[in-house]
Short mmCIF file of C-alpha atoms in Angstrom, two decimals:
data_model
loop_
_atom_site.label_atom_id
_atom_site.label_comp_id
_atom_site.label_asym_id
_atom_site.label_seq_id
_atom_site.Cartn_x
_atom_site.Cartn_y
_atom_site.Cartn_z
CA MET A 1 -9.13 17.76 29.59
CA ASP A 2 -8.30 19.90 26.53
CA ARG A 3 -6.01 18.60 23.82
CA ILE A 4 -3.47 20.54 21.76
CA VAL A 5 -3.50 19.62 18.06
CA SER A 6 -0.56 20.64 15.85
CA ILE A 7 -0.13 20.07 12.12
CA TYR A 8 3.39 20.22 10.67
CA ALA A 9 3.67 20.83 6.92
CA PRO A 10 6.28 18.92 4.87
CA GLY A 11 9.78 19.79 6.06
CA GLU A 12 8.69 21.47 9.30
CA ALA A 13 9.27 18.38 11.46
CA ASN A 14 10.91 14.99 11.08
CA VAL A 15 8.58 12.12 10.25
CA PRO A 16 9.14 9.25 12.73
CA VAL A 17 11.19 6.48 11.11
CA ARG A 18 9.65 3.03 10.91
CA GLY A 19 11.94 0.07 11.45
CA SER A 20 15.42 0.63 10.11
CA GLY A 21 14.30 3.40 7.78
CA GLN A 22 16.09 1.72 4.89
CA ALA A 23 13.80 1.08 1.92
CA ALA A 24 14.87 -1.62 -0.50
CA ASP A 25 16.04 -0.43 -3.92
CA ARG A 26 13.91 -2.78 -6.01
CA LEU A 27 15.38 -1.62 -9.32
CA ALA A 28 18.90 -2.43 -8.12
CA GLN A 29 17.71 -5.78 -6.76
CA VAL A 30 16.22 -6.89 -10.09
CA ILE A 31 19.29 -5.71 -12.03
CA ALA A 32 21.61 -7.61 -9.69
CA LEU A 33 19.40 -10.69 -9.88
CA VAL A 34 19.35 -10.87 -13.70
CA ARG A 35 23.05 -9.99 -13.92
CA GLU A 36 23.91 -12.82 -11.54
CA HIS A 37 21.76 -15.50 -13.13
CA ALA A 38 21.67 -14.49 -16.82
CA GLY A 39 24.66 -12.23 -17.40
CA ALA A 40 22.67 -9.34 -18.93
CA THR A 41 24.19 -5.83 -18.99
CA ASP A 42 23.02 -3.14 -16.58
CA ALA A 43 22.29 -0.55 -19.28
CA ASP A 44 19.83 -2.80 -21.14
CA LEU A 45 18.09 -3.84 -17.94
CA ARG A 46 17.77 -0.35 -16.48
CA SER A 47 16.05 1.08 -19.55
CA ALA A 48 13.59 -1.85 -19.60
CA LEU A 49 12.85 -1.74 -15.87
CA GLU A 50 12.48 1.99 -15.20
CA ALA A 51 8.97 2.00 -16.67
CA ARG A 52 7.78 -0.66 -14.22
CA ALA A 53 5.96 0.22 -10.99
CA PRO A 54 7.76 -0.48 -7.67
CA ALA A 55 5.17 -3.14 -6.81
CA SER A 56 5.95 -4.93 -10.09
CA LEU A 57 9.69 -4.91 -9.34
CA LYS A 58 9.02 -6.22 -5.84
CA ALA A 59 6.97 -9.09 -7.29
CA LEU A 60 9.82 -10.03 -9.65
CA VAL A 61 12.28 -10.23 -6.75
CA ASN A 62 9.98 -12.13 -4.39
CA ASP A 63 8.72 -14.60 -6.99
CA PHE A 64 12.21 -15.41 -8.23
CA SER A 65 13.36 -15.85 -4.62
CA ASP A 66 10.60 -18.42 -4.15
CA TYR A 67 11.66 -20.26 -7.33
CA ARG A 68 15.31 -20.19 -6.26
CA ALA A 69 14.39 -21.58 -2.84
CA PHE A 70 12.62 -24.49 -4.57
CA VAL A 71 15.68 -25.23 -6.73
CA VAL A 72 17.98 -25.12 -3.69
CA ARG A 73 15.62 -27.43 -1.82
CA MET A 74 15.66 -29.91 -4.70
CA GLU A 75 19.40 -29.79 -5.52
CA SER A 76 20.90 -28.68 -2.17
CA PRO A 77 23.16 -26.91 -3.01
CA ILE A 78 23.02 -25.51 -6.55
CA ASP A 79 26.82 -24.89 -6.56
CA GLY A 80 26.56 -21.37 -8.00
CA ARG A 81 24.95 -22.38 -11.29
CA ARG A 82 22.87 -19.80 -13.10
CA LEU A 83 19.11 -20.29 -12.82
CA LEU A 84 18.29 -18.37 -16.01
CA PRO A 85 17.34 -19.75 -18.44
CA ALA A 86 15.21 -22.06 -16.35
CA ASP A 87 14.76 -25.69 -17.31
CA PRO A 88 11.12 -26.22 -18.49
CA ALA A 89 11.01 -29.55 -16.64
CA GLU A 90 12.21 -27.78 -13.49
CA VAL A 91 9.53 -25.11 -13.91
CA LEU A 92 6.88 -27.82 -14.25
CA ALA A 93 8.14 -29.47 -11.06
CA TYR A 94 8.06 -26.04 -9.36
CA VAL A 95 4.39 -25.55 -10.26
CA GLN A 96 3.58 -29.02 -8.96
CA ASP A 97 5.40 -28.14 -5.73
CA CYS A 98 3.42 -24.90 -5.40
CA ARG A 99 0.17 -26.83 -5.77
CA ALA A 100 1.29 -29.41 -3.23
CA HIS A 101 1.91 -26.62 -0.72
CA GLY A 102 -1.57 -25.20 -1.24
CA GLN A 103 -0.68 -21.99 -3.06
CA LYS A 104 -3.60 -20.27 -4.75
CA PRO A 105 -3.93 -20.52 -8.55
CA ALA A 106 -3.60 -16.73 -8.87
CA THR A 107 -0.31 -16.83 -6.93
CA ILE A 108 1.07 -19.61 -9.13
CA ARG A 109 0.12 -17.76 -12.31
CA ARG A 110 1.81 -14.60 -10.99
CA ARG A 111 5.01 -16.49 -10.16
CA LEU A 112 5.12 -17.91 -13.69
CA ALA A 113 4.49 -14.46 -15.14
CA SER A 114 7.45 -13.15 -13.16
CA LEU A 115 9.66 -15.94 -14.52
CA ARG A 116 8.54 -15.10 -18.06
CA ALA A 117 9.26 -11.41 -17.46
CA LEU A 118 12.76 -12.09 -16.13
CA HIS A 119 13.56 -14.27 -19.14
CA GLY A 120 12.27 -11.55 -21.45
CA LEU A 121 14.46 -8.94 -19.75
CA ALA A 122 17.50 -11.17 -20.23
CA GLY A 123 16.59 -11.97 -23.86
CA LEU A 124 16.02 -15.65 -23.10
CA ALA A 125 13.37 -18.08 -24.33
CA ASP A 126 10.18 -18.48 -22.33
CA PRO A 127 10.45 -21.65 -20.19
CA THR A 128 6.71 -21.76 -19.38
CA GLY A 129 5.37 -22.81 -22.77
CA SER A 130 5.60 -26.61 -22.58
CA PRO A 131 2.38 -28.54 -23.40
CA GLN A 132 2.34 -30.18 -19.94
CA LEU A 133 2.58 -26.81 -18.21
CA ARG A 134 -0.06 -25.27 -20.46
CA ALA A 135 -2.43 -28.10 -19.57
CA MET A 136 -1.73 -27.57 -15.88
CA LEU A 137 -2.34 -23.81 -16.23
CA LYS A 138 -5.65 -24.51 -17.95
CA GLU A 139 -6.64 -26.69 -15.01
CA LEU A 140 -5.54 -23.95 -12.60
CA ALA A 141 -7.66 -21.40 -14.48
CA GLY A 142 -10.73 -23.52 -13.81
CA GLN A 143 -9.85 -23.76 -10.12
CA GLY A 144 -9.27 -20.03 -9.83
CA VAL A 145 -12.89 -19.04 -10.42
CA ALA A 146 -14.08 -18.15 -6.94
CA ALA A 147 -17.71 -18.12 -5.91
CA PRO A 148 -19.07 -14.61 -5.35
CA LEU A 149 -19.04 -13.40 -1.78
CA GLN A 150 -22.50 -13.64 -0.26
CA VAL A 151 -23.30 -10.60 1.86
CA SER A 152 -26.28 -10.32 4.15
CA SER A 153 -27.44 -6.94 2.96
CA ARG A 154 -29.53 -5.25 5.59
CA LYS A 155 -27.17 -2.43 4.61
CA PRO A 156 -25.08 -2.22 1.42
CA ALA A 157 -21.56 -3.60 1.14
CA PHE A 158 -18.59 -1.28 0.75
CA THR A 159 -19.10 1.57 -1.71
CA LEU A 160 -17.20 4.79 -2.28
CA GLU A 161 -19.92 6.80 -0.53
CA ILE A 162 -19.71 4.61 2.57
CA LEU A 163 -15.92 4.84 2.75
CA LEU A 164 -16.02 8.61 2.37
CA GLU A 165 -18.52 8.80 5.21
CA ALA A 166 -16.12 6.82 7.40
CA CYS A 167 -13.19 9.23 6.85
CA GLU A 168 -12.49 11.42 9.88
CA GLU A 169 -12.03 15.19 9.93
CA THR A 170 -8.32 14.87 10.69
CA PRO A 171 -5.33 15.32 8.34
CA PRO A 172 -5.10 11.54 7.67
CA GLY A 173 -8.88 11.41 7.18
CA LEU A 174 -8.85 14.37 4.78
CA ARG A 175 -6.05 12.69 2.81
CA ASP A 176 -7.87 9.36 2.67
CA ALA A 177 -11.12 10.97 1.51
CA ALA A 178 -9.34 12.96 -1.21
CA LEU A 179 -7.38 9.91 -2.37
CA LEU A 180 -10.44 7.67 -2.59
CA ALA A 181 -12.57 10.32 -4.30
CA VAL A 182 -9.97 11.21 -6.96
CA ALA A 183 -8.91 7.61 -7.66
CA CYS A 184 -12.46 6.32 -8.01
CA GLU A 185 -13.93 9.26 -9.92
CA ALA A 186 -11.06 9.32 -12.44
CA GLY A 187 -10.67 5.52 -12.56
CA LEU A 188 -7.00 5.62 -11.56
CA LYS A 189 -4.82 2.63 -10.83
CA VAL A 190 -2.64 2.58 -7.73
CA SER A 191 0.47 3.41 -9.79
CA GLN A 192 -1.30 6.50 -11.19
CA VAL A 193 -2.38 7.61 -7.71
CA LEU A 194 1.21 7.34 -6.47
CA ALA A 195 2.46 9.49 -9.37
CA LEU A 196 -0.01 12.35 -8.81
CA ALA A 197 1.47 15.75 -8.02
CA ALA A 198 -0.37 18.62 -6.33
CA ARG A 199 -0.08 20.81 -9.44
CA GLN A 200 -1.99 18.25 -11.53
CA VAL A 201 -5.29 19.06 -9.80
CA VAL A 202 -6.41 22.60 -10.73
CA PRO A 203 -9.68 24.56 -10.51
CA GLY A 204 -12.08 24.21 -13.41
CA ALA A 205 -15.31 25.86 -14.50
CA GLU A 206 -18.33 26.12 -12.20
CA GLY A 207 -16.47 24.96 -9.12
CA GLN A 208 -15.30 21.71 -10.70
CA GLY A 209 -11.73 20.50 -10.80
CA LEU A 210 -9.43 19.33 -13.60
CA LEU A 211 -7.06 16.40 -13.31
CA ARG A 212 -4.12 16.69 -15.69
CA LEU A 213 -2.35 13.40 -16.35
CA ALA A 214 0.78 13.17 -18.47
CA GLY A 215 0.00 12.01 -21.99
CA ALA A 216 -3.77 11.85 -21.43
CA PRO A 217 -6.73 14.22 -21.83
CA GLU A 218 -7.81 16.31 -18.86
CA ARG A 219 -10.33 14.60 -16.62
CA VAL A 220 -13.10 16.59 -14.96
CA LEU A 221 -13.59 16.16 -11.21
CA THR A 222 -16.83 17.06 -9.46
CA GLY A 223 -16.87 20.11 -7.23
CA GLU A 224 -17.16 17.89 -4.15
CA THR A 225 -14.06 15.89 -5.07
CA PHE A 226 -12.09 19.04 -5.88
CA GLN A 227 -13.04 20.49 -2.50
CA ARG A 228 -11.79 17.32 -0.79
CA VAL A 229 -8.42 17.69 -2.52
CA ASP A 230 -8.28 21.41 -1.69
CA ARG A 231 -9.06 20.81 1.99
CA TRP A 232 -6.36 18.15 2.22
CA CYS A 233 -3.73 20.37 0.55
CA ARG A 234 -4.59 23.33 2.78
CA ALA A 235 -4.49 21.25 5.96
CA ALA A 236 -1.19 19.59 5.00
CA GLY A 237 0.47 22.70 3.56
CA ILE A 238 1.06 21.05 0.18
CA ALA A 239 1.53 23.19 -2.91
CA GLU A 240 4.16 21.25 -4.85
CA GLY A 241 5.40 17.67 -5.04
CA ALA A 242 3.54 14.47 -4.32
CA LEU A 243 -0.17 14.98 -3.70
CA PHE A 244 -0.75 12.07 -1.31
CA ARG A 245 1.81 11.58 1.46
CA ARG A 246 2.32 9.80 4.73
CA VAL A 247 0.95 11.54 7.81
CA ALA A 248 2.61 10.48 11.06
CA VAL A 249 0.47 10.82 14.18
CA VAL A 250 2.31 11.43 17.46
CA ARG A 251 0.16 11.44 20.60
CA ALA A 252 1.05 12.34 24.20
CA LYS A 253 -1.26 11.73 27.13
CA GLY A 254 -2.21 14.59 29.41
CA ARG A 255 -1.85 14.54 33.16
CA GLU A 256 -2.97 16.66 36.08
CA GLY A 257 -0.54 18.62 38.19
CA ARG A 258 0.19 17.79 41.82
CA SER A 259 1.31 20.03 44.67
CA PRO A 260 4.47 19.15 46.58
CA VAL A 261 4.16 16.90 49.61
CA PRO A 262 5.80 18.06 52.86
CA LEU A 263 9.19 16.45 53.41
CA ALA A 264 7.98 14.90 56.67
CA LYS A 265 5.45 12.82 54.75
CA LEU A 266 7.89 11.55 52.15
CA ALA A 267 9.32 8.05 52.47
CA TRP A 268 12.98 7.81 53.47
CA ASN A 269 13.83 6.37 50.05
CA ALA A 270 11.86 8.89 47.96
CA ARG A 271 13.65 9.55 44.67
CA ALA A 272 14.46 12.99 43.35
CA GLY A 273 12.86 14.35 40.24
CA ASP A 274 9.54 15.58 38.88
CA GLY A 275 6.78 13.35 40.21
CA HIS A 276 8.93 11.65 42.82
CA LEU A 277 9.10 14.39 45.48
CA GLY A 278 5.39 14.92 45.36
CA GLU A 279 5.43 17.81 42.88
CA ARG A 280 4.35 17.18 39.30
CA GLN A 281 3.80 19.64 36.51
CA ALA A 282 0.49 19.47 34.66
CA ARG A 283 0.69 18.49 31.00
CA THR A 284 -1.97 19.01 28.37
CA ALA A 285 -2.70 16.12 26.05
CA ARG A 286 -1.50 16.77 22.52
CA THR A 287 -1.65 15.26 19.07
CA ASP A 288 0.89 16.16 16.39
CA TYR A 289 0.30 15.43 12.71
CA VAL A 290 3.56 15.40 10.74
CA VAL A 291 3.18 15.42 6.94
CA GLY A 292 5.97 13.68 5.06
CA GLU A 293 7.94 15.06 2.12
CA HIS A 294 7.56 11.99 -0.10
CA GLY A 295 4.61 10.23 -1.69
CA LEU A 296 2.85 7.13 -0.42
CA THR A 297 3.80 3.60 -1.40
CA ALA A 298 1.51 1.05 -3.04
CA ALA A 299 1.33 -0.89 0.24
CA ALA A 300 0.26 2.29 2.06
CA VAL A 301 -2.58 2.87 -0.42
CA ARG A 302 -3.84 -0.69 0.10
CA ASP A 303 -3.66 -0.20 3.87
CA ILE A 304 -5.62 3.06 3.60
CA VAL A 305 -8.45 1.39 1.69
CA ARG A 306 -8.67 -1.47 4.19
CA LYS A 307 -8.37 0.71 7.30
CA VAL A 308 -11.14 3.02 6.10
CA ALA A 309 -13.29 -0.03 5.29
CA GLY A 310 -12.65 -1.40 8.78
CA ARG A 311 -13.71 1.92 10.32
CA ALA A 312 -16.87 1.90 8.18
CA ALA A 313 -17.70 -1.57 9.52
CA ASP A 314 -16.98 -0.45 13.10
CA LEU A 315 -19.39 2.46 12.65
CA GLY A 316 -22.12 0.11 11.42
CA LEU A 317 -22.22 1.61 7.92
CA VAL A 318 -22.20 -1.92 6.46
CA ALA A 319 -23.81 -5.10 7.75
CA LEU A 320 -20.69 -7.26 7.75
CA HIS A 321 -19.41 -9.24 10.71
CA GLY A 322 -16.80 -11.87 11.56
CA ARG A 323 -15.27 -13.79 8.68
CA GLU A 324 -17.65 -12.18 6.20
CA ARG A 325 -16.31 -8.77 7.16
CA GLU A 326 -12.66 -9.91 7.04
CA ALA A 327 -13.12 -11.47 3.60
CA ALA A 328 -14.83 -8.38 2.19
CA ILE A 329 -12.10 -6.05 3.49
CA ALA A 330 -9.28 -8.33 2.27
CA ALA A 331 -10.83 -8.42 -1.23
CA LEU A 332 -11.33 -4.65 -1.42
CA ARG A 333 -9.34 -2.81 -4.10
CA LEU A 334 -9.40 0.69 -5.56
CA GLN A 335 -10.67 -0.78 -8.83
CA SER A 336 -13.68 -2.30 -7.07
CA LEU A 337 -14.71 1.19 -5.93
CA TRP A 338 -14.51 2.91 -9.32
CA CYS A 339 -17.58 5.02 -9.97
CA ARG A 340 -19.98 3.84 -12.66
CA GLY A 341 -19.83 7.27 -14.20
CA ALA A 342 -16.14 6.99 -15.08
CA SER A 343 -15.62 6.83 -18.83
CA ASP A 344 -14.24 3.72 -20.47
CA GLU A 345 -11.10 5.64 -21.37
CA ALA A 346 -10.65 6.72 -17.74
CA VAL A 347 -11.24 3.22 -16.40
CA ARG A 348 -8.66 1.70 -18.70
CA GLY A 349 -6.01 4.01 -17.18
CA ASP A 350 -2.56 2.95 -18.21
#
């Protein structure tokens, strides 16, 4: 049966809402957190926090929540006392508790970095510099060196070329291919990808493209990468605003029509309505692609990389199976796909 495919440009249709549709205001959360526990003023905090990426603000909130939960568990309750500045002995006990609960060394180091950052924002002394804690961190650094993943390589592990091959010829697939190609060729971090606007990718000489980043030299994109971006923008109807956006996919199954059944053959309790009195209208299967008006989130970019990698594995483009496949996909990052040809300046990003 045929299928109707419709693509709605930004603003032409409502993007289906996920969950409650209420995104957390991370900037406001961090400001409220530091105001409550350190008494800092909003103006000072806002100017210091606005330069941070949303993912960084989210980490500050989540990591402090974990530390606060530990303090509550130990003191039960804390009777409204301020937790900033933190007691160095309490921080040491917190790290020991994290280790006892099997948290990874990288997670513990990140939680301590968040505590340091919050103290810095509030103008307080760093509580993570005690000799005992430094010795424990040195021990954690030795534990955090993971053995390289061993891959049975009848076929290569994930590369940019393999992921691009796995992208479908649909609006989400065109977006994913353009995102991966631009990010890897220009050596962009996730925060830089999220900040890209459509007007920052322009035609260059000899079919190439130019990527114009604020406060940085123009970066040259290959003709193939520029064509990927152009195809995505044309399909999505994007000329201004965020370059990479959410694409909602709404599918409806098709069904065959049915002629009405004579009344004599209907059951005595037959219900009224289409499909119940024997008559049913035919319906063609359809797929609607609705392009959002706002840019992607950092979590969405990570999901895109992993979903495309999973599709590549399903297609047999890599020889990974079972736990080996799961571990390779979980460890995949944009930075691990950066092209070797990217300049050192490009790779450093921001």
